[in-house]
PDB file of C-alpha atoms in Angstrom:
ATOM      1  CA  MET A   1      -0.901  14.414 -40.171  1.00  0.00           C
ATOM      2  CA  THR A   2      -1.825  10.616 -39.614  1.00  0.00           C
ATOM      3  CA  LYS A   3      -5.113   8.779 -40.710  1.00  0.00           C
ATOM      4  CA  LYS A   4      -5.900   8.775 -36.845  1.00  0.00           C
ATOM      5  CA  GLN A   5      -5.470  11.964 -36.223  1.00  0.00           C
ATOM      6  CA  THR A   6      -7.594  12.960 -39.039  1.00  0.00           C
ATOM      7  CA  LEU A   7     -10.019  10.746 -38.029  1.00  0.00           C
ATOM      8  CA  ASP A   8     -10.309  11.840 -34.695  1.00  0.00           C
ATOM      9  CA  ILE A   9     -10.217  15.513 -35.719  1.00  0.00           C
ATOM     10  CA  LYS A  10     -13.561  14.634 -37.811  1.00  0.00           C
ATOM     11  CA  SER A  11     -15.010  13.091 -34.876  1.00  0.00           C
ATOM     12  CA  ILE A  12     -14.738  15.960 -32.883  1.00  0.00           C
ATOM     13  CA  LEU A  13     -15.898  18.274 -35.342  1.00  0.00           C
ATOM     14  CA  VAL A  14     -19.178  15.750 -35.775  1.00  0.00           C
ATOM     15  CA  PHE A  15     -19.442  16.101 -32.235  1.00  0.00           C
ATOM     16  CA  ILE A  16     -19.100  20.099 -31.966  1.00  0.00           C
ATOM     17  CA  ALA A  17     -21.828  20.015 -34.874  1.00  0.00           C
ATOM     18  CA  ILE A  18     -23.964  17.768 -32.308  1.00  0.00           C
ATOM     19  CA  ILE A  19     -23.795  20.386 -29.790  1.00  0.00           C
ATOM     20  CA  VAL A  20     -24.421  23.370 -31.904  1.00  0.00           C
ATOM     21  CA  ALA A  21     -27.356  21.501 -33.636  1.00  0.00           C
ATOM     22  CA  ILE A  22     -28.869  20.780 -30.095  1.00  0.00           C
ATOM     23  CA  TYR A  23     -28.291  24.380 -28.673  1.00  0.00           C
ATOM     24  CA  LEU A  24     -30.209  25.962 -31.903  1.00  0.00           C
ATOM     25  CA  LEU A  25     -32.882  23.474 -31.734  1.00  0.00           C
ATOM     26  CA  SER A  26     -33.732  24.097 -28.436  1.00  0.00           C
ATOM     27  CA  SER A  27     -33.487  27.768 -28.784  1.00  0.00           C
ATOM     28  CA  ILE A  28     -35.975  27.410 -31.690  1.00  0.00           C
ATOM     29  CA  SER A  29     -38.171  25.107 -30.303  1.00  0.00           C
ATOM     30  CA  LYS A  30     -39.386  25.252 -26.797  1.00  0.00           C
ATOM     31  CA  SER A  31     -40.873  21.752 -26.544  1.00  0.00           C
ATOM     32  CA  LEU A  32     -38.544  19.489 -24.939  1.00  0.00           C
ATOM     33  CA  GLU A  33     -39.662  16.285 -26.314  1.00  0.00           C
ATOM     34  CA  ILE A  34     -38.811  17.697 -29.730  1.00  0.00           C
ATOM     35  CA  THR A  35     -35.125  18.707 -28.616  1.00  0.00           C
ATOM     36  CA  VAL A  36     -34.654  15.360 -26.878  1.00  0.00           C
ATOM     37  CA  GLY A  37     -36.114  13.837 -30.201  1.00  0.00           C
ATOM     38  CA  ALA A  38     -33.516  15.821 -32.344  1.00  0.00           C
ATOM     39  CA  PHE A  39     -30.733  15.160 -29.882  1.00  0.00           C
ATOM     40  CA  SER A  40     -31.726  11.175 -30.244  1.00  0.00           C
ATOM     41  CA  LEU A  41     -31.698  11.351 -34.037  1.00  0.00           C
ATOM     42  CA  SER A  42     -28.433  13.149 -34.059  1.00  0.00           C
ATOM     43  CA  ILE A  43     -26.674  10.808 -31.770  1.00  0.00           C
ATOM     44  CA  GLY A  44     -28.280   7.998 -33.863  1.00  0.00           C
ATOM     45  CA  VAL A  45     -26.494   9.480 -37.324  1.00  0.00           C
ATOM     46  CA  LEU A  46     -23.678   9.834 -35.653  1.00  0.00           C
ATOM     47  CA  ALA A  47     -23.129   5.965 -34.427  1.00  0.00           C
ATOM     48  CA  ILE A  48     -24.286   5.528 -38.108  1.00  0.00           C
ATOM     49  CA  ILE A  49     -21.270   7.489 -39.434  1.00  0.00           C
ATOM     50  CA  TRP A  50     -18.729   5.411 -36.759  1.00  0.00           C
ATOM     51  CA  THR A  51     -20.413   2.160 -37.686  1.00  0.00           C
ATOM     52  CA  LEU A  52     -19.565   2.976 -41.679  1.00  0.00           C
ATOM     53  CA  ILE A  53     -16.107   4.168 -40.608  1.00  0.00           C
ATOM     54  CA  ALA A  54     -15.641   0.676 -38.528  1.00  0.00           C
ATOM     55  CA  LYS A  55     -17.173  -1.304 -41.512  1.00  0.00           C
ATOM     56  CA  TYR A  56     -14.699  -0.072 -44.250  1.00  0.00           C
ATOM     57  CA  SER A  57     -11.848  -0.594 -41.948  1.00  0.00           C
ATOM     58  CA  LEU A  58     -12.834  -4.268 -41.836  1.00  0.00           C
ATOM     59  CA  SER A  59     -11.652  -6.679 -44.496  1.00  0.00           C
ATOM     60  CA  PRO A  60     -14.205  -7.301 -47.247  1.00  0.00           C
ATOM     61  CA  LYS A  61     -16.248 -10.474 -46.627  1.00  0.00           C
ATOM     62  CA  SER A  62     -15.450 -11.278 -43.240  1.00  0.00           C
ATOM     63  CA  THR A  63     -17.742 -12.179 -40.298  1.00  0.00           C
ATOM     64  CA  LEU A  64     -17.050  -9.048 -38.613  1.00  0.00           C
ATOM     65  CA  ARG A  65     -18.056  -6.853 -41.493  1.00  0.00           C
ATOM     66  CA  LEU A  66     -21.304  -9.181 -42.048  1.00  0.00           C
ATOM     67  CA  PHE A  67     -22.003  -8.370 -38.300  1.00  0.00           C
ATOM     68  CA  THR A  68     -21.372  -4.693 -39.105  1.00  0.00           C
ATOM     69  CA  ASN A  69     -23.663  -4.808 -41.809  1.00  0.00           C
ATOM     70  CA  SER A  70     -26.763  -6.114 -39.675  1.00  0.00           C
ATOM     71  CA  PHE A  71     -25.547  -3.594 -36.820  1.00  0.00           C
ATOM     72  CA  LEU A  72     -26.232  -0.778 -39.342  1.00  0.00           C
ATOM     73  CA  ALA A  73     -29.207  -2.072 -40.605  1.00  0.00           C
ATOM     74  CA  CYS A  74     -30.446  -2.046 -36.652  1.00  0.00           C
ATOM     75  CA  LEU A  75     -29.084   1.686 -36.336  1.00  0.00           C
ATOM     76  CA  ILE A  76     -30.919   2.757 -39.806  1.00  0.00           C
ATOM     77  CA  ALA A  77     -34.287   1.270 -38.735  1.00  0.00           C
ATOM     78  CA  LEU A  78     -33.834   2.877 -35.177  1.00  0.00           C
ATOM     79  CA  ILE A  79     -33.504   6.217 -36.793  1.00  0.00           C
ATOM     80  CA  ALA A  80     -36.490   5.435 -39.005  1.00  0.00           C
ATOM     81  CA  LEU A  81     -38.554   4.565 -35.998  1.00  0.00           C
ATOM     82  CA  SER A  82     -37.303   8.122 -33.917  1.00  0.00           C
ATOM     83  CA  PHE A  83     -37.930   9.876 -36.661  1.00  0.00           C
ATOM     84  CA  ILE A  84     -41.280   8.467 -37.208  1.00  0.00           C
ATOM     85  CA  LYS A  85     -41.974   8.975 -33.348  1.00  0.00           C
ATOM     86  CA  LEU A  86     -40.771  12.663 -33.523  1.00  0.00           C
ATOM     87  CA  ILE A  87     -43.111  13.312 -36.609  1.00  0.00           C
ATOM     88  CA  ALA A  88     -46.212  11.673 -34.627  1.00  0.00           C
ATOM     89  CA  PHE A  89     -45.327  13.791 -31.685  1.00  0.00           C
ATOM     90  CA  MET A  90     -45.228  17.336 -34.263  1.00  0.00           C
ATOM     91  CA  THR A  91     -48.249  16.368 -36.150  1.00  0.00           C
ATOM     92  CA  VAL A  92     -51.680  15.334 -35.221  1.00  0.00           C
ATOM     93  CA  TYR A  93     -51.255  11.409 -34.693  1.00  0.00           C
ATOM     94  CA  SER A  94     -52.011   9.505 -37.639  1.00  0.00           C
ATOM     95  CA  ARG A  95     -53.389   5.852 -37.064  1.00  0.00           C
ATOM     96  CA  ASN A  96     -51.213   4.745 -39.847  1.00  0.00           C
ATOM     97  CA  LEU A  97     -48.238   6.072 -37.654  1.00  0.00           C
ATOM     98  CA  ILE A  98     -48.634   3.064 -34.978  1.00  0.00           C
ATOM     99  CA  TYR A  99     -48.348   0.520 -38.197  1.00  0.00           C
ATOM    100  CA  ILE A 100     -45.268   1.909 -39.428  1.00  0.00           C
ATOM    101  CA  GLU A 101     -43.871   1.821 -35.889  1.00  0.00           C
ATOM    102  CA  TYR A 102     -44.594  -1.995 -35.183  1.00  0.00           C
ATOM    103  CA  ILE A 103     -43.138  -2.632 -38.714  1.00  0.00           C
ATOM    104  CA  LEU A 104     -40.183  -0.738 -37.967  1.00  0.00           C
ATOM    105  CA  THR A 105     -39.516  -2.143 -34.323  1.00  0.00           C
ATOM    106  CA  THR A 106     -40.217  -5.841 -36.093  1.00  0.00           C
ATOM    107  CA  ILE A 107     -37.508  -4.827 -38.380  1.00  0.00           C
ATOM    108  CA  VAL A 108     -34.829  -3.565 -35.322  1.00  0.00           C
ATOM    109  CA  TYR A 109     -35.655  -7.046 -33.729  1.00  0.00           C
ATOM    110  CA  LEU A 110     -34.803  -8.989 -36.639  1.00  0.00           C
ATOM    111  CA  PHE A 111     -31.704  -7.332 -37.567  1.00  0.00           C
ATOM    112  CA  PHE A 112     -30.895  -7.859 -33.771  1.00  0.00           C
ATOM    113  CA  LEU A 113     -31.433 -11.627 -34.358  1.00  0.00           C
ATOM    114  CA  ILE A 114     -29.161 -11.508 -37.253  1.00  0.00           C
ATOM    115  CA  SER A 115     -26.541  -9.522 -35.399  1.00  0.00           C
ATOM    116  CA  ALA A 116     -26.876 -12.036 -32.261  1.00  0.00           C
ATOM    117  CA  TYR A 117     -26.234 -15.114 -34.920  1.00  0.00           C
ATOM    118  CA  TYR A 118     -23.157 -13.366 -36.494  1.00  0.00           C
ATOM    119  CA  ILE A 119     -21.855 -12.822 -32.665  1.00  0.00           C
ATOM    120  CA  LEU A 120     -22.343 -16.509 -32.148  1.00  0.00           C
ATOM    121  CA  SER A 121     -20.879 -17.629 -35.353  1.00  0.00           C
ATOM    122  CA  ILE A 122     -17.896 -15.292 -34.185  1.00  0.00           C
ATOM    123  CA  GLY A 123     -17.642 -17.161 -30.992  1.00  0.00           C
ATOM    124  CA  LYS A 124     -17.683 -20.549 -32.453  1.00  0.00           C
ATOM    125  CA  GLN A 125     -14.837 -19.491 -35.360  1.00  0.00           C
ATOM    126  CA  PHE A 126     -12.538 -17.796 -32.668  1.00  0.00           C
ATOM    127  CA  GLY A 127     -13.355 -20.476 -30.092  1.00  0.00           C
ATOM    128  CA  PHE A 128     -13.897 -17.850 -27.360  1.00  0.00           C
ATOM    129  CA  GLN A 129     -16.148 -20.464 -25.595  1.00  0.00           C
ATOM    130  CA  SER A 130     -13.053 -23.341 -25.358  1.00  0.00           C
ATOM    131  CA  LYS A 131     -10.786 -20.796 -24.500  1.00  0.00           C
ATOM    132  CA  ALA A 132     -12.311 -19.569 -21.582  1.00  0.00           C
ATOM    133  CA  ALA A 133     -13.228 -23.059 -20.095  1.00  0.00           C
ATOM    134  CA  GLU A 134      -9.204 -23.541 -20.443  1.00  0.00           C
ATOM    135  CA  ILE A 135      -8.772 -20.521 -19.091  1.00  0.00           C
ATOM    136  CA  LYS A 136     -10.925 -21.586 -15.688  1.00  0.00           C
ATOM    137  CA  LYS A 137      -9.060 -24.817 -15.675  1.00  0.00           C
ATOM    138  CA  ILE A 138      -5.725 -22.881 -15.260  1.00  0.00           C
ATOM    139  CA  ILE A 139      -6.995 -20.571 -12.894  1.00  0.00           C
ATOM    140  CA  GLU A 140      -8.457 -23.184 -10.720  1.00  0.00           C
ATOM    141  CA  LYS A 141      -5.074 -25.190 -10.836  1.00  0.00           C
ATOM    142  CA  LYS A 142      -3.217 -22.211  -9.591  1.00  0.00           C
ATOM    143  CA  ASN A 143      -5.780 -21.703  -6.999  1.00  0.00           C
ATOM    144  CA  HIS A 144      -5.451 -25.244  -5.601  1.00  0.00           C
ATOM    145  CA  LYS A 145      -1.913 -24.856  -5.669  1.00  0.00           C
ATOM    146  CA  LYS A 146      -2.061 -22.181  -3.309  1.00  0.00           C
TER     147      LYS A 146
END
């Protein structure tokens, strides 16, 4: 069995586990918001797992790996925010939880900002914009010849 096949089997098993968890949660809890919140958290955990798999497939200290670290931090902060919101729904809403939500939201935006910077640096590093301009000129020349 190849490494890719093992990864595919693991992904399928994780997906099945999420479906079973959602079914169990919906049968235990009659609240739609709790079920949807748990589903959201499950998808977030799956996203973290796949991001970690992607991260370790990239070469160390590469720009893409740095970007993946930032993306992973975004995911973790979003899961924490979703978890706080779910807790707030299930309990008496504490005034302090709103401050935690704002802090987590700010952290998410901060990591998205860092991720955007890494995307920009990857674009500059590989010259995507200049190549796109060259391709556009070639297409225009071909269109004018017709």
